[in-house]
Tab-separated table of C-alpha atoms in Angstrom:
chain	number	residue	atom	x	y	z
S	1	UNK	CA	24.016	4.643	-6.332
S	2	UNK	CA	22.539	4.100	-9.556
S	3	UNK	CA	19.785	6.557	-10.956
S	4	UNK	CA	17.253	7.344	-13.009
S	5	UNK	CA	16.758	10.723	-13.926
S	6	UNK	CA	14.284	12.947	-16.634
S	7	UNK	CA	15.480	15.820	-18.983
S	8	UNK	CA	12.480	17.702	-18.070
S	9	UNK	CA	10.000	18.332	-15.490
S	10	UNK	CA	7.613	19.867	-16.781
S	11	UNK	CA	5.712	19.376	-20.141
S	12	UNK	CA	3.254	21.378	-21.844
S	13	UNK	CA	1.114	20.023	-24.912
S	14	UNK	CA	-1.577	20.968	-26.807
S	15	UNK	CA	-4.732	19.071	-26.419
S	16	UNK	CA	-4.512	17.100	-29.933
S	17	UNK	CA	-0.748	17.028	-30.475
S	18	UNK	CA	1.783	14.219	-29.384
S	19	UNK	CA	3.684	14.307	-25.882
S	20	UNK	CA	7.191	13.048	-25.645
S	21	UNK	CA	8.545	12.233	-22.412
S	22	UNK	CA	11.919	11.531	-21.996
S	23	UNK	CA	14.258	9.924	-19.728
S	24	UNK	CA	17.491	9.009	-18.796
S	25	UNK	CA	19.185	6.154	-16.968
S	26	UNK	CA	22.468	5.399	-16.113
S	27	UNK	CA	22.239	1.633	-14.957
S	28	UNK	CA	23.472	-0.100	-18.502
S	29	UNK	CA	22.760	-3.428	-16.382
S	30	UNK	CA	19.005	-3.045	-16.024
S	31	UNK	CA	16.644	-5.627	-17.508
S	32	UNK	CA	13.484	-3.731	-17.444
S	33	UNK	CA	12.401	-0.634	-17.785
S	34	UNK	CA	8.127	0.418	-16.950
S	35	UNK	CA	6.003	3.660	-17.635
S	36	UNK	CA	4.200	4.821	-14.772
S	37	UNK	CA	1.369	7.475	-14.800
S	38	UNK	CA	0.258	9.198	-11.064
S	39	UNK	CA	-2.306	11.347	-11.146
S	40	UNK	CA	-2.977	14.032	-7.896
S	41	UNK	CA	-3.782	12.455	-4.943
S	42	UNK	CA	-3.759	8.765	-6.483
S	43	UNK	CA	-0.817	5.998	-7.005
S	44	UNK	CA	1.421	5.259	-9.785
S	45	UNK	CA	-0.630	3.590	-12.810
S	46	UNK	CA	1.138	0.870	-14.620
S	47	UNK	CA	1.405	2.237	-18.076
S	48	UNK	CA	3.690	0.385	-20.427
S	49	UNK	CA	6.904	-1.608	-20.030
S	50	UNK	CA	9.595	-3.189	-21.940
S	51	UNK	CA	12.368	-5.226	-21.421
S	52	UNK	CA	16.036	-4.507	-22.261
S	53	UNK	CA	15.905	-6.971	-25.281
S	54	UNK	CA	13.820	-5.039	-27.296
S	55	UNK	CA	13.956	-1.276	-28.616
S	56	UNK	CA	10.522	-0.628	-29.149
S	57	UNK	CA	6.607	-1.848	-27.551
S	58	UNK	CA	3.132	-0.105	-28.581
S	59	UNK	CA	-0.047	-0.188	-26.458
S	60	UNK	CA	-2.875	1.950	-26.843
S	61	UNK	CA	-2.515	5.498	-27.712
S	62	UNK	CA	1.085	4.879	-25.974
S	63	UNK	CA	4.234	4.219	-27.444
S	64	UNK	CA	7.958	3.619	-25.696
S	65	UNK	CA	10.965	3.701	-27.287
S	66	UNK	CA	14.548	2.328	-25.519
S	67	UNK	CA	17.708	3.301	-26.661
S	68	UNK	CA	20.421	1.400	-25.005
S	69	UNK	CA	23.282	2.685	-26.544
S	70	UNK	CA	22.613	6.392	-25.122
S	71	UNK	CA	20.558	4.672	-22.181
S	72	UNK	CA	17.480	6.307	-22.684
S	73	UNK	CA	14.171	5.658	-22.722
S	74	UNK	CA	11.129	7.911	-24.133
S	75	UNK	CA	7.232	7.434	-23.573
S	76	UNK	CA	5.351	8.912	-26.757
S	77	UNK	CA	1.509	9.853	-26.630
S	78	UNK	CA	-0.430	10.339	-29.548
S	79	UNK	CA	-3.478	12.332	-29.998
S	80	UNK	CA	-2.982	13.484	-25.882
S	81	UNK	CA	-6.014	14.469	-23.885
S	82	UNK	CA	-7.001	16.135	-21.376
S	83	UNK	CA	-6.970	12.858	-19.254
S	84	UNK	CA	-3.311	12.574	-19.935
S	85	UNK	CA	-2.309	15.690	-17.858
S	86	UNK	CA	-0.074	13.236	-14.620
S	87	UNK	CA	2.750	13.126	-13.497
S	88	UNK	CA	4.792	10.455	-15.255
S	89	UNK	CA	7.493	8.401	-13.954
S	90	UNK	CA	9.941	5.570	-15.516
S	91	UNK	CA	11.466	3.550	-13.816
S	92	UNK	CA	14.189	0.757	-14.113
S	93	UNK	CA	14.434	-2.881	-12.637
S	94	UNK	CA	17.554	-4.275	-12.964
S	95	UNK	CA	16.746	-8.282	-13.228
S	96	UNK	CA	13.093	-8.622	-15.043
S	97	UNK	CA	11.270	-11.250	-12.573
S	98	UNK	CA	12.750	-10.221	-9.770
S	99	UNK	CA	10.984	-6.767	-9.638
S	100	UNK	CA	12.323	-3.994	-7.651
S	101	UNK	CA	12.316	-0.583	-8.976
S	102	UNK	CA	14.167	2.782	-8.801
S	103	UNK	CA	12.347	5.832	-9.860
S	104	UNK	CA	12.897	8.495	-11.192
S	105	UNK	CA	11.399	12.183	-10.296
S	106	UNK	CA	9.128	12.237	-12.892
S	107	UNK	CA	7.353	14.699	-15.444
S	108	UNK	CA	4.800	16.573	-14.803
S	109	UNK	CA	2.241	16.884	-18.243
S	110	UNK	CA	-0.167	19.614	-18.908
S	111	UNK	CA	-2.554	19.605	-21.540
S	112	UNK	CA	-3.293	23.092	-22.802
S	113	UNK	CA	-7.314	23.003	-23.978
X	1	UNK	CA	-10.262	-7.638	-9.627
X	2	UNK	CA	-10.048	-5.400	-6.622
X	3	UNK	CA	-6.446	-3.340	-5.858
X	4	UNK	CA	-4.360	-3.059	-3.559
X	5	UNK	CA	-6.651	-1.194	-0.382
X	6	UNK	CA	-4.481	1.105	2.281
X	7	UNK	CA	-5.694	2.800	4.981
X	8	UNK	CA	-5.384	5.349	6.444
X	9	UNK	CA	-5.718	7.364	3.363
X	10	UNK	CA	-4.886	10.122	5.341
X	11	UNK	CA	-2.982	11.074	8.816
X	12	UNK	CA	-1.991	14.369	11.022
X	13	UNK	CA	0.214	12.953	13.737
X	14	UNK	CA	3.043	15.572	16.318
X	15	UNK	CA	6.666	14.903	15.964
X	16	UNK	CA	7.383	12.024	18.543
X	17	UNK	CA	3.978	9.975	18.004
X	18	UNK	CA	3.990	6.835	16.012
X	19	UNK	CA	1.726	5.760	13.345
X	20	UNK	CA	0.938	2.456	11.804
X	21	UNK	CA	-0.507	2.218	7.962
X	22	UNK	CA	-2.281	-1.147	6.989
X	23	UNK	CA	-2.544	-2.529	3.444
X	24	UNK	CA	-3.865	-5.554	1.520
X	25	UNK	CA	-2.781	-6.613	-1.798
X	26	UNK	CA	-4.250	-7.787	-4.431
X	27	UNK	CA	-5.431	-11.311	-3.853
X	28	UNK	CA	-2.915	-14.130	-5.230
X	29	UNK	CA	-0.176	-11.934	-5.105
X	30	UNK	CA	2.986	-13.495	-3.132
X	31	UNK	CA	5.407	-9.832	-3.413
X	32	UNK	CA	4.488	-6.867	-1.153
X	33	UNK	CA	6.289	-3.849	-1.441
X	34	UNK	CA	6.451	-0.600	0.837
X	35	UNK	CA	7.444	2.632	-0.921
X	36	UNK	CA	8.008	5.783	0.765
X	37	UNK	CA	7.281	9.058	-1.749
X	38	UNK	CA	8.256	12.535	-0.636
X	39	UNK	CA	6.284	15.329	-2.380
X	40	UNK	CA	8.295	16.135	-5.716
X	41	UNK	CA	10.083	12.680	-5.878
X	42	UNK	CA	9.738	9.586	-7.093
X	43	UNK	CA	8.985	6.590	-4.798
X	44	UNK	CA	11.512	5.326	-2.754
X	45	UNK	CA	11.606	1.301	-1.815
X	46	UNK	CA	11.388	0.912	1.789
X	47	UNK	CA	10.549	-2.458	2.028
X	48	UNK	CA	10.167	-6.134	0.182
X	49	UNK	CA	8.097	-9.301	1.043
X	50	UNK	CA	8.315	-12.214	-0.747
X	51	UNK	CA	4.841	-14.264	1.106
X	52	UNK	CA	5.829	-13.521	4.652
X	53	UNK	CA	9.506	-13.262	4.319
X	54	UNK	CA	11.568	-9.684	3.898
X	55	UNK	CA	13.267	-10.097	0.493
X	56	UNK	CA	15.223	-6.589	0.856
X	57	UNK	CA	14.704	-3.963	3.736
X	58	UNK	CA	18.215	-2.780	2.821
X	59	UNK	CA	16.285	1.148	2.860
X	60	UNK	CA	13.932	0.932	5.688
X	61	UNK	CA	15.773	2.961	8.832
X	62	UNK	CA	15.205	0.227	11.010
X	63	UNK	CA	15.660	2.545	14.095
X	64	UNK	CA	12.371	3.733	13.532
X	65	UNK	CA	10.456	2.038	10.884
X	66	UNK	CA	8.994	-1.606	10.866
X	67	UNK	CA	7.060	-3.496	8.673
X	68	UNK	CA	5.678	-7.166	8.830
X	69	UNK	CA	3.686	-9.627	6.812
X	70	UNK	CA	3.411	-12.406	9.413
X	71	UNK	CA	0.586	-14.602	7.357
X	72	UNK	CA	1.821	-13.699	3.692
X	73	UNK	CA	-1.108	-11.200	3.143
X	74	UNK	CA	-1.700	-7.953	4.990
X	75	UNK	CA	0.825	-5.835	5.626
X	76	UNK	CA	1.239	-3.569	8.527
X	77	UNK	CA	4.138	-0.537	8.402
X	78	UNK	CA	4.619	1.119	11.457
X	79	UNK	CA	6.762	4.545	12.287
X	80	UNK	CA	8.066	5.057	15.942
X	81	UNK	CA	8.613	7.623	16.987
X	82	UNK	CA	8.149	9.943	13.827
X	83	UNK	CA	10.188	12.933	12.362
X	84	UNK	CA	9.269	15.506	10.416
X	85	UNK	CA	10.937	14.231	7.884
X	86	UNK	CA	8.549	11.225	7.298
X	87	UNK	CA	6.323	13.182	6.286
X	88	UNK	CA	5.403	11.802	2.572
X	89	UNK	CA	2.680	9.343	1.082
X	90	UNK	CA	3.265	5.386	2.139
X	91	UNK	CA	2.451	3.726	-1.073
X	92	UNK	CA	1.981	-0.342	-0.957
X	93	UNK	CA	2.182	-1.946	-3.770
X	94	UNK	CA	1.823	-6.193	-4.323
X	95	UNK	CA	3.075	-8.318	-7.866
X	96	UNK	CA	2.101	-12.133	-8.660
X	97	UNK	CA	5.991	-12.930	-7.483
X	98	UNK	CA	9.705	-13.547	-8.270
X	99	UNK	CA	10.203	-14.908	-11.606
X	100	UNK	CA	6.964	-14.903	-13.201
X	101	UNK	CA	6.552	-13.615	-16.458
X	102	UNK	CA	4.332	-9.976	-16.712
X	103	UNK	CA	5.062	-9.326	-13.358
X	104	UNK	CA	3.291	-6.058	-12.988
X	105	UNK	CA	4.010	-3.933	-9.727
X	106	UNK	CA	0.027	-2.868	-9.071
X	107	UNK	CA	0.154	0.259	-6.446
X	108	UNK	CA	-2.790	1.040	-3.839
X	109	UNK	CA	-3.589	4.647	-3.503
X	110	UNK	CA	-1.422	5.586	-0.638
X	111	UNK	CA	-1.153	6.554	2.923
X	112	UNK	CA	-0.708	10.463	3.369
X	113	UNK	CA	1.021	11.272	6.018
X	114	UNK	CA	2.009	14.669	7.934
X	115	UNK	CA	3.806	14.805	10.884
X	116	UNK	CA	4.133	18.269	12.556
């Protein structure tokens, strides 16, 4: 069945710098596509979504881009800390109200001090 | 606004035994979902409740899992017997509904569970 995958699995930043996490789906059907953050021993965190009409949403500190040509979608943090360090997931929904979503592996981010 | 509350949080059971995780979700909200996440992975859906009818259960194995919502609130998920291969964290997770706008999926904690 339909997927969604990451390029990477691991991440290392520099406490300070920018993180780019990136990923890849292959379902050019779904509607909606949502950031979540899991942290050890805790549940996925709702981060940031976006919906397959638009290419681009901001929140704080957190930006995600979608790319529906090449199907991908990226989560950019700015000015990371050492709060960020998660595992992040995205995941896709394939009809926006009628939620039910397929994740992906996810990324794990480290923040180097 | 209080989450979505699971227990166990945490649960050692032999091969053979079953085991039953509770959750409620967060109050007002008519979707309950059960996701099963194996260390490594990403969640997998198990289970969908729209009030206190099964929307999609289309990935529960039904031969051995079971879930019900019987007043549209609490949710109970229940593995008999268990395999070593359930061995993963039970995540619930609740939205407002179908069809409503900023329908955030909100996730509890989870229900670790090791079967040996």
């Amino acid at each position: 069945g339909e997927s969604v995958g990451l390029h990477l699995p691991t991440l290392s930043v520099q406490e300070g710098d920018n993180s780019i996490i990136n990923c890849a789906y292959s379902n050019s059907a779904s509607d909606y596509f949502i950031w979540y953050k899991q942290e050890s021993g805790k549940g996925p965190q709702f981060i940031i979504d976006i919906r397959s009409n638009m290419d681009k949403r901001q929140g704080q500190r957190v930006t995600v881009l979608l790319n529906k040509t090449v199907k991908h979608l990226s989560l950019q943090i700015a000015a990371t800390q050492a709060g960020d360090s998660a595992v992040y997931f995205c995941a896709e929904n394939l009809h926006f109200g009628n939620e039910k979503l397929t994740f992906g592996t996810g990324t794990r981010l480290t923040i180097i001090p | 606004e209080a989450g979505v509350a699971q227990s166990p949080r945490y649960k050692i059971i032999e091969k053979r035994q079953s085991v039953a995780f509770w959750c409620n979700p967060i109050s007002g909200h008519a979707t309950l979902y059960w996701y099963q996440q194996i260390l490594g992975q990403g969640p997998k859906l198990l289970i969908q409740f729209q009030n206190n009818g099964v929307v999609d259960d289309s990935q529960l194995p039904k031969d051995r899992f079971s879930a019900e919502r019987l007043k549209g609130v609490d949710s109970t998920l229940k593995i008999q017997p268990a395999k070593l291969e359930d061995s993963a964290v039970y995540l619930c997770a609740s939205s407002r509904g179908q069809g409503l706008t900023g329908n955030t999926i909100y996730f509890g904690e989870g229900s670790w569970l090791t079967v040996v």
